[in-house]
PDB file of C-alpha atoms in Angstrom:
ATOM      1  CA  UNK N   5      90.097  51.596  86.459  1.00  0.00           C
ATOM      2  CA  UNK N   6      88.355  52.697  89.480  1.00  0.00           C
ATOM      3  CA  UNK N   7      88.269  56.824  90.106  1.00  0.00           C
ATOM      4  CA  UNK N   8      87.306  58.021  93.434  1.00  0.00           C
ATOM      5  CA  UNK N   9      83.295  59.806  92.427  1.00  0.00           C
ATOM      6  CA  UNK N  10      83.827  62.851  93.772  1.00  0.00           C
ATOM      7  CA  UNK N  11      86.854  63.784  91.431  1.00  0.00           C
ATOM      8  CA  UNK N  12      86.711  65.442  88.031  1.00  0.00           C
ATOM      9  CA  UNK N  13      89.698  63.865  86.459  1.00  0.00           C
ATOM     10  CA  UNK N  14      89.369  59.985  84.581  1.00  0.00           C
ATOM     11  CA  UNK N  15      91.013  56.862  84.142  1.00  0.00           C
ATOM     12  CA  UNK N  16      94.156  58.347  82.415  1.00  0.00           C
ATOM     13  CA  UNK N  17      95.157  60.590  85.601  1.00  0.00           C
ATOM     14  CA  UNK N  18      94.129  58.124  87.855  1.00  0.00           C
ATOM     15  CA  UNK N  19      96.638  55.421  86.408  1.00  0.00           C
ATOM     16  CA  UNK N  20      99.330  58.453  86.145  1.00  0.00           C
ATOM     17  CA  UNK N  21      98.724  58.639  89.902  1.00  0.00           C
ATOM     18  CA  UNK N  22      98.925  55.164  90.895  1.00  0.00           C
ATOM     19  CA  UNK N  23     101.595  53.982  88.470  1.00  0.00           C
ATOM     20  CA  UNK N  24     104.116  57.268  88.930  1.00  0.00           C
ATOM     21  CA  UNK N  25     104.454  58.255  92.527  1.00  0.00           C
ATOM     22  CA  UNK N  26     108.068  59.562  92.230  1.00  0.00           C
ATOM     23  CA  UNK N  27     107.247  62.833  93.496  1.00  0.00           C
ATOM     24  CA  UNK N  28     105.601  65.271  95.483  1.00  0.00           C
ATOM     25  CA  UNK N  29     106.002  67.892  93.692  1.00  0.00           C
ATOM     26  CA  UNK N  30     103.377  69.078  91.484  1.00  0.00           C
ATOM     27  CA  UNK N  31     102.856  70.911  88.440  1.00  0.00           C
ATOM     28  CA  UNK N  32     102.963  74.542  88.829  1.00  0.00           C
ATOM     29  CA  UNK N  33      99.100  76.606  88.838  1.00  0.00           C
ATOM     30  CA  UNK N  34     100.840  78.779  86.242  1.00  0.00           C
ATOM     31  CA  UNK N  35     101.234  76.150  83.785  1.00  0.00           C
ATOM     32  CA  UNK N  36      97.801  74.276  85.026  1.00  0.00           C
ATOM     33  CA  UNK N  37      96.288  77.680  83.777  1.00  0.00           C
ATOM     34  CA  UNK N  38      98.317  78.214  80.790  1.00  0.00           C
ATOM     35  CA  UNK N  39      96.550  74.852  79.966  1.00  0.00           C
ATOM     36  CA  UNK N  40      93.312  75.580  80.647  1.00  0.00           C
ATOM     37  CA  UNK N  41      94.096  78.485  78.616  1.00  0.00           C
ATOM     38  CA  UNK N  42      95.115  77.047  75.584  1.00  0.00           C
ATOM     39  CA  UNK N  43      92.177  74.191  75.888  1.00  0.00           C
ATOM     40  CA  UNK N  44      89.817  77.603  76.403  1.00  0.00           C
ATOM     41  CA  UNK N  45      91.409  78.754  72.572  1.00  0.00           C
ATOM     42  CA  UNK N  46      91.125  75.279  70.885  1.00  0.00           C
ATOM     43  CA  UNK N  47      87.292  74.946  72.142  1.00  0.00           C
ATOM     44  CA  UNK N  48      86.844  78.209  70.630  1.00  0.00           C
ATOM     45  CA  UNK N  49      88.847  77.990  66.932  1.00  0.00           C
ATOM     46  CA  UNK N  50      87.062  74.288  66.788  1.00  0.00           C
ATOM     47  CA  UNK N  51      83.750  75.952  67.389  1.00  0.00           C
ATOM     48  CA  UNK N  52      84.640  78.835  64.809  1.00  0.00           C
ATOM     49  CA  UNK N  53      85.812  75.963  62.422  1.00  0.00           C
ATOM     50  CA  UNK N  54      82.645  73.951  62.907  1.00  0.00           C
ATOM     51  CA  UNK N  55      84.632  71.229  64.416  1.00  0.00           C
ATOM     52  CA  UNK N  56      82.897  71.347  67.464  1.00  0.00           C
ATOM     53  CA  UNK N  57      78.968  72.258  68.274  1.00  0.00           C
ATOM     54  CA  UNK N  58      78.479  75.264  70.251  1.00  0.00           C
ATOM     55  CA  UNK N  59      77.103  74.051  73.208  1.00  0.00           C
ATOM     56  CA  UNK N  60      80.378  71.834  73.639  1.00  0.00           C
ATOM     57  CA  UNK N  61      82.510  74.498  73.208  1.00  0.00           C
ATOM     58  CA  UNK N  62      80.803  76.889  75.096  1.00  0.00           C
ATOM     59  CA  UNK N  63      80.794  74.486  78.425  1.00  0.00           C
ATOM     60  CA  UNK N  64      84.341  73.745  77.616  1.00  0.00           C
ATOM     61  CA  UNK N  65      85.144  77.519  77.560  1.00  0.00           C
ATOM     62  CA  UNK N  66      82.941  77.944  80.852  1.00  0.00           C
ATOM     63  CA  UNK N  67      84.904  74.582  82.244  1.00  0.00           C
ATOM     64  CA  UNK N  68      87.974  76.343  81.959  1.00  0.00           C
ATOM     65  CA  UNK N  69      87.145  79.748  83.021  1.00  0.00           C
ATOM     66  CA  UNK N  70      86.437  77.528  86.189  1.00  0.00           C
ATOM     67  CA  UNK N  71      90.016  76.594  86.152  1.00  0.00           C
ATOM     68  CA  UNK N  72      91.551  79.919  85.710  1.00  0.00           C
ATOM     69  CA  UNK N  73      89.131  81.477  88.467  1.00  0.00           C
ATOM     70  CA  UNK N  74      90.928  78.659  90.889  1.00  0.00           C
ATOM     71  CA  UNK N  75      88.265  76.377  90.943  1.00  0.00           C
ATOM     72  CA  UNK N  76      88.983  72.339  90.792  1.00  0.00           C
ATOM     73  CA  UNK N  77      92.583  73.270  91.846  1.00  0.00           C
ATOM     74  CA  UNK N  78      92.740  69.870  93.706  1.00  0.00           C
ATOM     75  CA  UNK N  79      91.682  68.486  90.447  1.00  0.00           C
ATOM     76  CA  UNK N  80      95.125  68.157  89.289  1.00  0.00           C
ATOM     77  CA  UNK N  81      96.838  65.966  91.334  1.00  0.00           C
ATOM     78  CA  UNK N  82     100.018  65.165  89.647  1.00  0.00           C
ATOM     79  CA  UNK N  83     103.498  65.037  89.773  1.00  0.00           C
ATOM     80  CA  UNK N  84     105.639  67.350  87.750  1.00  0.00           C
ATOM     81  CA  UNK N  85     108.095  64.883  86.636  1.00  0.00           C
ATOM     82  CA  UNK N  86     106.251  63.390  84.398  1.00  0.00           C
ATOM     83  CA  UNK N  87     107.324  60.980  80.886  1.00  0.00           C
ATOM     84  CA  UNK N  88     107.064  62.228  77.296  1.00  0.00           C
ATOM     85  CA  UNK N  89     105.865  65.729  76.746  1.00  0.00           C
ATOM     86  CA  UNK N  90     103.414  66.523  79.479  1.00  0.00           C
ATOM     87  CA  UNK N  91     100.996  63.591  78.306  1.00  0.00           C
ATOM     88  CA  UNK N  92      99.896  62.911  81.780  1.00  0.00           C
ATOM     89  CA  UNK N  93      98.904  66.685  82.374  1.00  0.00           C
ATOM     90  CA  UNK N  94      97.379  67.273  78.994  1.00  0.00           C
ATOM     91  CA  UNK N  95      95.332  64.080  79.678  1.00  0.00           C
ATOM     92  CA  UNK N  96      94.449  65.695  83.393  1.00  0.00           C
ATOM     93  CA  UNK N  97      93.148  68.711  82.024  1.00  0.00           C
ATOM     94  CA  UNK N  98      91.484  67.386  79.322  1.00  0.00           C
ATOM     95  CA  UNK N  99      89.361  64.559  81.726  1.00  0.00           C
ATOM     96  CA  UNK N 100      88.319  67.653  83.868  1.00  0.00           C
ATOM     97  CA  UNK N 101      87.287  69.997  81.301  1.00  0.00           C
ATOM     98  CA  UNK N 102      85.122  67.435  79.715  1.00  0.00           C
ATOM     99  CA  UNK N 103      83.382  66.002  82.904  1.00  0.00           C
ATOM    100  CA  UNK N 104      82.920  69.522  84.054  1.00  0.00           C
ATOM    101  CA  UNK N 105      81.294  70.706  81.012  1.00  0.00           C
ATOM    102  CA  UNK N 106      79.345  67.542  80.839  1.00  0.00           C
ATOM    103  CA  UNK N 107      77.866  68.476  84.248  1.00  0.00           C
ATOM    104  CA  UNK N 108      76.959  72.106  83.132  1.00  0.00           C
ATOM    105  CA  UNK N 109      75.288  70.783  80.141  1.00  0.00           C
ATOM    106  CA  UNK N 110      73.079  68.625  82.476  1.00  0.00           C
ATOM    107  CA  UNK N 111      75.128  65.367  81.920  1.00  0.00           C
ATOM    108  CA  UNK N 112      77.236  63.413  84.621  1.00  0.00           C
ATOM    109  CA  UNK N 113      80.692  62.392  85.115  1.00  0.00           C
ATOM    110  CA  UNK N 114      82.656  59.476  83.613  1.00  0.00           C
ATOM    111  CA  UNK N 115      81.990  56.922  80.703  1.00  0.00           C
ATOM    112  CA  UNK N 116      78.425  58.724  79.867  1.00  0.00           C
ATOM    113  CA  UNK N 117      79.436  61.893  79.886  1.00  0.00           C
ATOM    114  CA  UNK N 118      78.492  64.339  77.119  1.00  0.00           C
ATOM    115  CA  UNK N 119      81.409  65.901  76.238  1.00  0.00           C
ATOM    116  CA  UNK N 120      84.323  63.407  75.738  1.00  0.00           C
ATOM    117  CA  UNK N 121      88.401  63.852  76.774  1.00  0.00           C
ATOM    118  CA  UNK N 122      89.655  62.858  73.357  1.00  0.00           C
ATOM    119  CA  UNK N 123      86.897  63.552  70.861  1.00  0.00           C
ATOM    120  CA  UNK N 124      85.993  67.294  72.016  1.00  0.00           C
ATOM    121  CA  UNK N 125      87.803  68.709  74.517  1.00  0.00           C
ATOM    122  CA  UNK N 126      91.800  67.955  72.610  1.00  0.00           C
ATOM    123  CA  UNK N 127      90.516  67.989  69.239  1.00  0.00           C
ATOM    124  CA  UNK N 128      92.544  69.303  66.548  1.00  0.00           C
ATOM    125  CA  UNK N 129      95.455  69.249  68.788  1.00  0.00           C
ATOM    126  CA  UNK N 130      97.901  66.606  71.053  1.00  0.00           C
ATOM    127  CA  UNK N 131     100.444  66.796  74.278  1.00  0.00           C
ATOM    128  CA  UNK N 132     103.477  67.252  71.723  1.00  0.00           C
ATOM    129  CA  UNK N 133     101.181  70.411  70.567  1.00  0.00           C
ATOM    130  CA  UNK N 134      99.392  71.964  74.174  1.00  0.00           C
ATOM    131  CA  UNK N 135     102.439  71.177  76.805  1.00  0.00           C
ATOM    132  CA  UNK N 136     105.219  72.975  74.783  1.00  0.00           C
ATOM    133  CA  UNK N 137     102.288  76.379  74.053  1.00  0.00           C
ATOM    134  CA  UNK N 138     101.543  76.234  77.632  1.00  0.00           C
ATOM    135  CA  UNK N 139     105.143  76.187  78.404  1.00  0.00           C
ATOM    136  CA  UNK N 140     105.175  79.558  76.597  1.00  0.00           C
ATOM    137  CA  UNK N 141     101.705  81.182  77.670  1.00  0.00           C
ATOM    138  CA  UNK N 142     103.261  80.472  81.484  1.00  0.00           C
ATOM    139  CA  UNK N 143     106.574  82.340  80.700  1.00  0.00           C
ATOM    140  CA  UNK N 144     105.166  84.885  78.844  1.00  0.00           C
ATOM    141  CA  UNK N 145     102.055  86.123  81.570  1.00  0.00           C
ATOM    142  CA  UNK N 146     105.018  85.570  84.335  1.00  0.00           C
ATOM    143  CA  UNK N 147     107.014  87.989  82.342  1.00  0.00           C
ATOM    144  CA  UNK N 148     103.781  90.404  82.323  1.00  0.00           C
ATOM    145  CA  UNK N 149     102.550  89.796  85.335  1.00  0.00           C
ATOM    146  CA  UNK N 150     105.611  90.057  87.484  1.00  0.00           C
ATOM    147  CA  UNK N 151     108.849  90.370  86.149  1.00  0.00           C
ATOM    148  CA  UNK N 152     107.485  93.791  83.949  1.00  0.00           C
ATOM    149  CA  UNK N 153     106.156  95.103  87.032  1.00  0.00           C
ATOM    150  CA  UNK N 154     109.237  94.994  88.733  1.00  0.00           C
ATOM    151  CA  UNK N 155     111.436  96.392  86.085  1.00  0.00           C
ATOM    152  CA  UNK N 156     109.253  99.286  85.431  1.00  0.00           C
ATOM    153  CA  UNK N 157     109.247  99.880  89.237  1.00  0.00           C
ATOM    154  CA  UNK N 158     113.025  99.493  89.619  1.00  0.00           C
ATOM    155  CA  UNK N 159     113.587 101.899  86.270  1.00  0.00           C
ATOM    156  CA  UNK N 160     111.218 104.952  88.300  1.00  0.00           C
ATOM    157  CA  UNK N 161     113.493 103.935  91.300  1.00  0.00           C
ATOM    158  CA  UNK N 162     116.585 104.756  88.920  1.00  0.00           C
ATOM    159  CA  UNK N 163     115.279 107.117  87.606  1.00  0.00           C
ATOM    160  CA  UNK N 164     114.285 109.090  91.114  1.00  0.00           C
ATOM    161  CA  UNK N 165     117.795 108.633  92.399  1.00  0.00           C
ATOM    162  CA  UNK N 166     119.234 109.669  89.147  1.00  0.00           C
ATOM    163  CA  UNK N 167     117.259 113.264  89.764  1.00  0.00           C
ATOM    164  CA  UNK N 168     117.742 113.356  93.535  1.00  0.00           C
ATOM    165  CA  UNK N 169     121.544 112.669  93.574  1.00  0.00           C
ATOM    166  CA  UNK N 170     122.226 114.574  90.026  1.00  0.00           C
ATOM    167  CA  UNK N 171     124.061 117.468  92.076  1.00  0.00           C
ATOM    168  CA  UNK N 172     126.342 114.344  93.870  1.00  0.00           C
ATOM    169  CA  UNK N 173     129.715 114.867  92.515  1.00  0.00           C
ATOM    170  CA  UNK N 174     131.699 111.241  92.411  1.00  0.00           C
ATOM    171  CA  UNK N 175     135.050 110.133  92.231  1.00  0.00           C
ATOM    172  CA  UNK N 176     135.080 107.007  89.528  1.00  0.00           C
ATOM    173  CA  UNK N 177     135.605 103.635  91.743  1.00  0.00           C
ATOM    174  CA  UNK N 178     136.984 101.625  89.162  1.00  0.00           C
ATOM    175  CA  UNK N 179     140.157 100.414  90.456  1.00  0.00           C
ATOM    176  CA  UNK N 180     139.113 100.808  93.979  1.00  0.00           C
TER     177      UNK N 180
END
């Protein structure tokens, strides 16, 4: 499987790409990050665990900080209707993070690379485990992030008009 050289994803994403072009629609930078996320946690339990050596996990956790700062967003390429349970995207992030943190440990991309898709970088964990937790690390920092926000601001705006119109006498407009 040929993947263009200047791209951090592998073989996997490249035959998602060529094989499934039913859309252009791609997968949401929330949920990208909410992946790189939960790839950032496993590098770091596995390391804990002694699953994985620390330099690994350390350029995996540096990989992915890379992903959640915005870098490599062009990196993930794919569609967002995608088969099983977010295989294709777990496999995406997985290809990056490892070529990535084979580069910052001082190795190169592709079949020699230092850190490996499905030995380091999804260890202890599969799609049917990372896509659903993303799922719900994207819905629960959009509920933080920006639906919070907005209710706290629209319960001061209550609130404000509750005090400024308190003297308002009203008739009751129930059965207007």
């Amino acid at each position: 499987m040929e993947v263009p050289a200047d791209k951090l994803w592998g073989a996997q994403t490249q035959r998602s790409l060529e094989h499934f072009r039913i859309s252009t629609e791609k997968m949401p930078v929330s949920l990208i990050h909410a992946l790189a996320l939960t790839k950032r946690a496993a590098a770091k339990v596995n390391q804990d665990l002694g699953l994985l050596a620390a330099e690994k996990a350390s350029a995996i956790i540096q990989a992915a900080d890379e992903v959640l700062a915005g870098k490599h967003a062009d990196e993930f390429p794919l569609a967002i209707w995608q088969t099983g349970s977010g295989t294709q995207s777990n496999m995406n992030m997985n290809e990056v993070l490892a070529n990535r943190a084979s580069e910052i440990l001082g190795g190169v991309r592709g079949m020699e690379r230092k850190v490996h898709p499905n030995d380091d970088v999804i260890k202890s964990h599969s799609s049917t485990d990372v896509f659903p937790t993303a799922m719900h690390v994207a819905a629960l920092l959009a509920l933080r992030e920006h639906l919070i926000p907005q209710l706290s601001a629209l319960t001061d705006t209550l609130r404000d008009n509750s005090h400024a119109f308190a003297a308002s006498v009203n008739i009751g407009r129930t059965h207007l």
